Amino acid sequence: MPYHGDTFGAMALGERNIFNESFEKLMFPVKRVPWPSTWIGDEDVEKKEKVSIEKLCELLKQPTVAVIAEPILQGAGGMNMVRPAFIKKVSELVSNHNSLLIADEVMTGFGRTGSLFAFQQAKIEPDLIAISKGLTSGFLPMGITLSKDKIFQSFVSDSPEKTFWHGHSFTANPLGCAAANASLDLLENEPNKYLKFEEKHLFLINKLNHLPFVKKVRICGTIIAFDLEIGANSGYLNTIGKKIKKLAIEKGLFIRPLGNVIYLLPPLCITDNQLEISYEIIHDILLTL
Ligand SMILES: Cc1ncc(COP(=O)(O)O)c(C=O)c1O
């Protein structure tokens, strides 16, 4: 379930659901490829990837301007992870068909997935990359679209017709830039804050994964997620997440489940002890369900 934002173009690209159905008529049509979500112990991953790749091949027979994906991890849509090899295959196909690959790293960028950017794990070079949230560590609002030089150069000209006439009131806001620079310095100086983070989750998840309703445990860098198979419907509208969020806040842990998907996406400054306490709090709550 992709999510790329709430402006019309971004909304059109994302999953059509209750959050945007009122705008359905205003959104442009988009072709979709199933996302082969996987988790620890998933035995069907290859089958799912094959289905997705076949669908992509079929769609790319039509001239296609661009393909967009959140590399490795779909965030708001349910913390759904895919294998880097799948993203690599997607990238190869897109490039072979002279289409552009857009990597939406708004959520995955800046160490979140265990590498500076998620696309690096797939060893690919997207044509365009969207970055934001972690750019300033969420401290001030700032977003950047990065492009390969050949795309950038197509807007460089003395002719005003070539100019990319789009900007925002706060484009290159000086305070935002200063916050981004400070945050980038921290990231550069302390890569250990995100490198090998997976090992911590792999160790701590043993506290939880024996519980019968904890399913589809998945880990990617600093992020761990699992589904709670409780209640009738799975998905964003399952109310279990709200209940768990309230109980967690009472115990001093701020989490924001996506329906029945519980996840931890800790700030990179979290200490090992704080992470362990986070798991303990979730464990204690789950025991009461
Ligand atoms: C992957 C992804 N892309 C895009 C966006 C939208 O970013 P913005 O709110 O800056 O438009 C988000 C926000 O959550 C996101 O997670």
Short mmCIF file of C-alpha atoms and ligand atoms in Angstrom, two decimals:
data_model
loop_
_atom_site.label_atom_id
_atom_site.label_comp_id
_atom_site.label_asym_id
_atom_site.label_seq_id
_atom_site.Cartn_x
_atom_site.Cartn_y
_atom_site.Cartn_z
CA MET A 1 0.00 0.00 0.00
CA PRO A 2 1.97 2.97 -1.21
CA TYR A 3 1.69 6.42 0.35
CA HIS A 4 3.37 9.43 -1.22
CA GLY A 5 1.57 12.39 0.31
CA ASP A 6 -1.62 14.40 0.21
CA THR A 7 -1.21 16.82 -2.68
CA PHE A 8 -3.16 15.67 -5.73
CA GLY A 9 -0.35 14.13 -7.74
CA ALA A 10 1.06 12.34 -4.72
CA MET A 11 -2.41 11.24 -3.62
CA ALA A 12 -3.09 9.79 -7.06
CA LEU A 13 0.07 7.68 -6.79
CA GLY A 14 -0.83 6.34 -3.37
CA GLU A 15 -3.30 3.70 -2.44
CA ARG A 16 -6.93 4.63 -3.03
CA ASN A 17 -8.64 4.31 0.29
CA ILE A 18 -10.98 5.93 2.78
CA PHE A 19 -8.56 8.83 3.27
CA ASN A 20 -8.81 10.06 -0.30
CA GLU A 21 -11.95 8.54 -1.78
CA SER A 22 -13.74 11.92 -1.76
CA PHE A 23 -11.19 13.14 -4.31
CA GLU A 24 -11.33 10.08 -6.54
CA LYS A 25 -12.71 11.93 -9.56
CA LEU A 26 -9.90 14.48 -9.43
CA MET A 27 -7.02 12.04 -9.40
CA PHE A 28 -5.20 10.86 -12.51
CA PRO A 29 -5.13 7.15 -13.27
CA VAL A 30 -2.12 5.15 -12.17
CA LYS A 31 -1.07 1.60 -13.01
CA ARG A 32 -0.06 -0.53 -10.05
CA VAL A 33 2.17 -3.47 -9.34
CA PRO A 34 1.59 -5.62 -6.23
CA TRP A 35 4.12 -5.08 -3.46
CA PRO A 36 5.65 -8.43 -2.44
CA SER A 37 5.73 -7.75 1.30
CA THR A 38 7.82 -10.16 3.27
CA TRP A 39 8.72 -10.96 6.86
CA ILE A 40 10.92 -13.28 8.89
CA GLY A 41 10.10 -16.87 7.98
CA ASP A 42 8.01 -15.96 4.91
CA GLU A 43 8.08 -18.98 2.61
CA ASP A 44 6.23 -17.44 -0.30
CA VAL A 45 8.44 -14.44 -0.94
CA GLU A 46 9.84 -15.68 -4.24
CA LYS A 47 6.39 -16.50 -5.58
CA LYS A 48 5.12 -13.02 -4.64
CA GLU A 49 8.11 -11.30 -6.21
CA LYS A 50 7.61 -13.28 -9.43
CA VAL A 51 3.99 -12.14 -9.67
CA SER A 52 5.03 -8.51 -9.15
CA ILE A 53 7.85 -8.64 -11.69
CA GLU A 54 5.60 -10.25 -14.28
CA LYS A 55 3.02 -7.51 -13.77
CA LEU A 56 5.69 -4.82 -14.08
CA CYS A 57 7.00 -6.38 -17.30
CA GLU A 58 3.50 -6.40 -18.72
CA LEU A 59 2.89 -2.75 -17.79
CA LEU A 60 6.24 -1.58 -19.12
CA LYS A 61 5.24 -2.78 -22.59
CA GLN A 62 3.35 0.51 -22.73
CA PRO A 63 5.60 3.60 -22.91
CA THR A 64 5.96 4.60 -19.26
CA VAL A 65 7.26 7.94 -18.04
CA ALA A 66 8.23 6.83 -14.58
CA VAL A 67 7.86 4.20 -11.91
CA ILE A 68 7.77 5.29 -8.28
CA ALA A 69 8.41 3.22 -5.18
CA GLU A 70 9.33 3.58 -1.55
CA PRO A 71 12.52 1.50 -1.73
CA ILE A 72 12.59 -1.54 0.58
CA LEU A 73 9.89 -0.28 2.93
CA GLN A 74 6.40 1.10 2.49
CA GLY A 75 5.91 3.19 5.61
CA ALA A 76 2.50 4.67 6.30
CA GLY A 77 0.85 1.93 4.23
CA GLY A 78 1.68 -0.66 6.88
CA MET A 79 5.46 -0.93 7.37
CA ASN A 80 5.63 -3.46 4.55
CA MET A 81 9.12 -4.57 3.59
CA VAL A 82 10.52 -6.14 0.45
CA ARG A 83 13.91 -7.66 -0.29
CA PRO A 84 16.58 -5.42 -1.81
CA ALA A 85 16.96 -7.91 -4.70
CA PHE A 86 13.37 -7.19 -5.71
CA ILE A 87 14.03 -3.44 -5.90
CA LYS A 88 17.16 -4.14 -7.93
CA LYS A 89 15.16 -6.18 -10.42
CA VAL A 90 12.56 -3.39 -10.64
CA SER A 91 15.28 -0.84 -11.30
CA GLU A 92 16.82 -2.96 -14.07
CA LEU A 93 13.47 -3.38 -15.80
CA VAL A 94 12.63 0.30 -15.54
CA SER A 95 15.98 1.30 -16.97
CA ASN A 96 15.78 -1.29 -19.79
CA HIS A 97 12.47 0.25 -20.82
CA ASN A 98 13.84 3.80 -20.84
CA SER A 99 11.55 4.81 -18.03
CA LEU A 100 12.59 6.79 -14.95
CA LEU A 101 12.78 5.34 -11.46
CA ILE A 102 11.66 7.63 -8.65
CA ALA A 103 12.67 6.59 -5.16
CA ASP A 104 10.46 8.09 -2.47
CA GLU A 105 12.88 8.18 0.46
CA VAL A 106 10.82 10.66 2.45
CA MET A 107 10.39 8.11 5.20
CA THR A 108 13.23 5.68 4.52
CA GLY A 109 16.08 8.16 4.08
CA PHE A 110 18.83 9.11 6.51
CA GLY A 111 19.65 5.84 8.18
CA ARG A 112 16.17 4.58 8.93
CA THR A 113 16.57 1.32 7.04
CA GLY A 114 20.11 0.64 8.23
CA SER A 115 21.90 2.35 5.35
CA LEU A 116 22.01 6.07 4.67
CA PHE A 117 19.36 5.58 1.98
CA ALA A 118 17.25 2.49 1.41
CA PHE A 119 18.00 2.36 -2.32
CA GLN A 120 21.69 1.78 -1.54
CA GLN A 121 20.87 -1.68 -0.19
CA ALA A 122 19.55 -2.61 -3.61
CA LYS A 123 22.72 -1.18 -5.21
CA ILE A 124 20.73 0.96 -7.63
CA GLU A 125 20.84 4.57 -8.76
CA PRO A 126 17.32 6.03 -8.96
CA ASP A 127 16.78 8.82 -11.49
CA LEU A 128 14.91 10.97 -8.98
CA ILE A 129 14.84 10.82 -5.21
CA ALA A 130 12.43 12.54 -2.83
CA ILE A 131 13.82 13.25 0.63
CA SER A 132 12.41 15.05 3.60
CA LYS A 133 11.61 13.97 7.18
CA GLY A 134 15.07 12.79 8.32
CA LEU A 135 16.82 15.54 6.39
CA THR A 136 16.46 17.86 9.38
CA SER A 137 15.74 14.94 11.75
CA GLY A 138 12.17 16.18 11.69
CA PHE A 139 13.30 19.31 13.50
CA LEU A 140 12.24 21.80 10.82
CA PRO A 141 10.21 21.24 7.67
CA MET A 142 12.32 20.76 4.58
CA GLY A 143 12.09 18.62 1.46
CA ILE A 144 14.36 18.13 -1.54
CA THR A 145 13.97 16.44 -4.91
CA LEU A 146 17.27 15.07 -6.14
CA SER A 147 17.75 14.20 -9.77
CA LYS A 148 20.42 12.71 -11.97
CA ASP A 149 22.41 15.33 -13.78
CA LYS A 150 20.89 14.55 -17.18
CA ILE A 151 17.42 15.44 -15.82
CA PHE A 152 18.70 18.58 -14.09
CA GLN A 153 20.49 19.71 -17.23
CA SER A 154 17.29 19.55 -19.24
CA PHE A 155 16.05 22.52 -17.21
CA VAL A 156 19.26 24.52 -17.55
CA SER A 157 18.86 26.97 -20.39
CA ASP A 158 18.62 30.67 -21.18
CA SER A 159 15.14 29.98 -22.46
CA PRO A 160 12.42 30.63 -19.87
CA GLU A 161 10.40 27.85 -21.44
CA LYS A 162 12.86 25.35 -20.07
CA THR A 163 12.74 26.69 -16.53
CA PHE A 164 11.09 24.54 -13.90
CA TRP A 165 8.67 27.16 -12.64
CA HIS A 166 7.76 25.58 -9.34
CA GLY A 167 8.71 26.80 -5.92
CA HIS A 168 7.27 27.18 -2.47
CA SER A 169 7.21 30.08 -0.03
CA PHE A 170 9.79 28.42 2.17
CA THR A 171 11.99 26.85 -0.49
CA ALA A 172 15.57 26.70 0.82
CA ASN A 173 14.46 28.28 4.08
CA PRO A 174 17.73 29.28 5.81
CA LEU A 175 16.78 27.88 9.21
CA GLY A 176 15.67 24.61 7.58
CA CYS A 177 19.00 24.42 5.74
CA ALA A 178 20.93 25.07 8.96
CA ALA A 179 19.00 22.31 10.75
CA ALA A 180 19.62 19.95 7.81
CA ASN A 181 23.34 20.72 7.85
CA ALA A 182 23.55 20.13 11.59
CA SER A 183 21.65 16.87 11.29
CA LEU A 184 23.79 15.70 8.36
CA ASP A 185 26.92 16.41 10.42
CA LEU A 186 25.59 14.22 13.21
CA LEU A 187 24.75 11.43 10.78
CA GLU A 188 28.14 11.63 9.12
CA ASN A 189 30.01 11.64 12.41
CA GLU A 190 28.00 8.88 14.05
CA PRO A 191 26.96 6.29 11.47
CA ASN A 192 26.92 3.72 14.28
CA LYS A 193 23.61 5.20 15.33
CA TYR A 194 21.97 3.39 12.44
CA LEU A 195 24.46 0.80 11.14
CA LYS A 196 23.80 -2.70 12.49
CA PHE A 197 20.70 -1.50 14.36
CA GLU A 198 18.93 -4.63 13.10
CA GLU A 199 20.96 -6.74 15.50
CA LYS A 200 19.40 -4.95 18.47
CA HIS A 201 15.89 -5.61 17.20
CA LEU A 202 16.70 -9.24 16.37
CA PHE A 203 17.84 -9.74 19.96
CA LEU A 204 14.96 -7.89 21.62
CA ILE A 205 12.16 -9.32 19.50
CA ASN A 206 12.63 -12.61 21.36
CA LYS A 207 10.72 -10.92 24.16
CA LEU A 208 7.63 -10.68 21.95
CA ASN A 209 7.57 -13.19 19.15
CA HIS A 210 6.44 -16.08 21.31
CA LEU A 211 3.07 -14.38 21.83
CA PRO A 212 0.50 -16.21 19.69
CA PHE A 213 -1.05 -13.14 18.06
CA VAL A 214 2.28 -11.53 17.06
CA LYS A 215 2.64 -12.32 13.34
CA LYS A 216 4.71 -11.32 10.32
CA VAL A 217 7.63 -9.90 12.29
CA ARG A 218 9.78 -7.80 9.99
CA ILE A 219 12.92 -5.83 10.63
CA CYS A 220 14.69 -3.32 8.45
CA GLY A 221 17.52 -1.30 9.96
CA THR A 222 16.14 0.77 12.82
CA ILE A 223 12.56 -0.30 12.15
CA ILE A 224 10.70 -3.30 13.52
CA ALA A 225 7.08 -4.05 12.78
CA PHE A 226 4.64 -6.87 13.32
CA ASP A 227 0.95 -7.54 12.80
CA LEU A 228 -1.34 -8.21 15.70
CA GLU A 229 -3.80 -10.82 14.59
CA ILE A 230 -6.55 -9.71 16.93
CA GLY A 231 -9.96 -8.39 15.99
CA ALA A 232 -12.00 -8.81 12.88
CA ASN A 233 -10.29 -6.64 10.32
CA SER A 234 -6.63 -6.12 9.74
CA GLY A 235 -5.56 -2.74 8.46
CA TYR A 236 -5.57 0.91 9.43
CA LEU A 237 -9.12 0.87 10.78
CA ASN A 238 -8.55 -1.92 13.28
CA THR A 239 -9.00 -0.18 16.66
CA ILE A 240 -6.47 -2.31 18.54
CA GLY A 241 -3.71 0.13 17.60
CA LYS A 242 -5.49 3.06 19.24
CA LYS A 243 -5.95 1.08 22.42
CA ILE A 244 -2.28 0.05 22.52
CA LYS A 245 -1.14 3.60 21.78
CA LYS A 246 -3.13 4.93 24.75
CA LEU A 247 -1.76 2.29 27.12
CA ALA A 248 1.80 2.87 25.87
CA ILE A 249 1.59 6.62 26.37
CA GLU A 250 0.41 6.04 29.94
CA LYS A 251 3.62 4.04 30.47
CA GLY A 252 5.80 6.73 28.90
CA LEU A 253 6.24 5.25 25.42
CA PHE A 254 4.96 7.16 22.39
CA ILE A 255 4.11 4.80 19.57
CA ARG A 256 1.73 5.23 16.68
CA PRO A 257 0.41 1.89 15.47
CA LEU A 258 -1.07 1.70 11.98
CA GLY A 259 -4.26 -0.15 12.85
CA ASN A 260 -3.14 -3.63 13.85
CA VAL A 261 0.45 -3.02 12.74
CA ILE A 262 2.64 -2.23 15.72
CA TYR A 263 6.03 -0.76 14.94
CA LEU A 264 9.00 0.94 16.48
CA LEU A 265 10.77 3.62 14.48
CA PRO A 266 12.98 5.06 17.19
CA PRO A 267 14.89 8.31 16.96
CA LEU A 268 18.54 7.56 16.19
CA CYS A 269 19.54 9.05 19.55
CA ILE A 270 17.72 6.27 21.45
CA THR A 271 19.92 4.43 23.93
CA ASP A 272 20.06 0.63 24.17
CA ASN A 273 18.37 0.86 27.55
CA GLN A 274 15.53 3.00 26.24
CA LEU A 275 15.01 0.54 23.38
CA GLU A 276 14.86 -2.36 25.79
CA ILE A 277 12.34 -0.52 27.95
CA SER A 278 10.23 0.16 24.84
CA TYR A 279 10.05 -3.57 24.15
CA GLU A 280 9.20 -4.29 27.79
CA ILE A 281 6.35 -1.80 27.73
CA ILE A 282 4.91 -3.30 24.54
CA HIS A 283 5.35 -6.79 25.96
CA ASP A 284 3.47 -5.90 29.15
CA ILE A 285 0.65 -4.32 27.17
CA LEU A 286 0.32 -7.28 24.84
CA LEU A 287 0.02 -9.61 27.84
CA THR A 288 -3.09 -7.72 28.95
CA LEU A 289 -4.91 -8.10 25.62
C1 LIG B 1 6.98 7.80 1.90
C2 LIG B 1 6.35 9.15 2.02
N1 LIG B 1 6.30 9.94 0.94
C3 LIG B 1 5.76 11.16 1.00
C4 LIG B 1 5.21 11.64 2.17
C5 LIG B 1 4.58 12.99 2.17
O1 LIG B 1 5.43 13.94 2.55
P1 LIG B 1 4.87 15.44 2.72
O2 LIG B 1 3.92 15.36 3.88
O3 LIG B 1 6.09 16.21 3.00
O4 LIG B 1 4.19 15.80 1.47
C6 LIG B 1 5.26 10.87 3.33
C7 LIG B 1 4.71 11.37 4.59
O5 LIG B 1 4.42 10.67 5.51
C8 LIG B 1 5.83 9.58 3.25
O6 LIG B 1 5.90 8.78 4.33
#
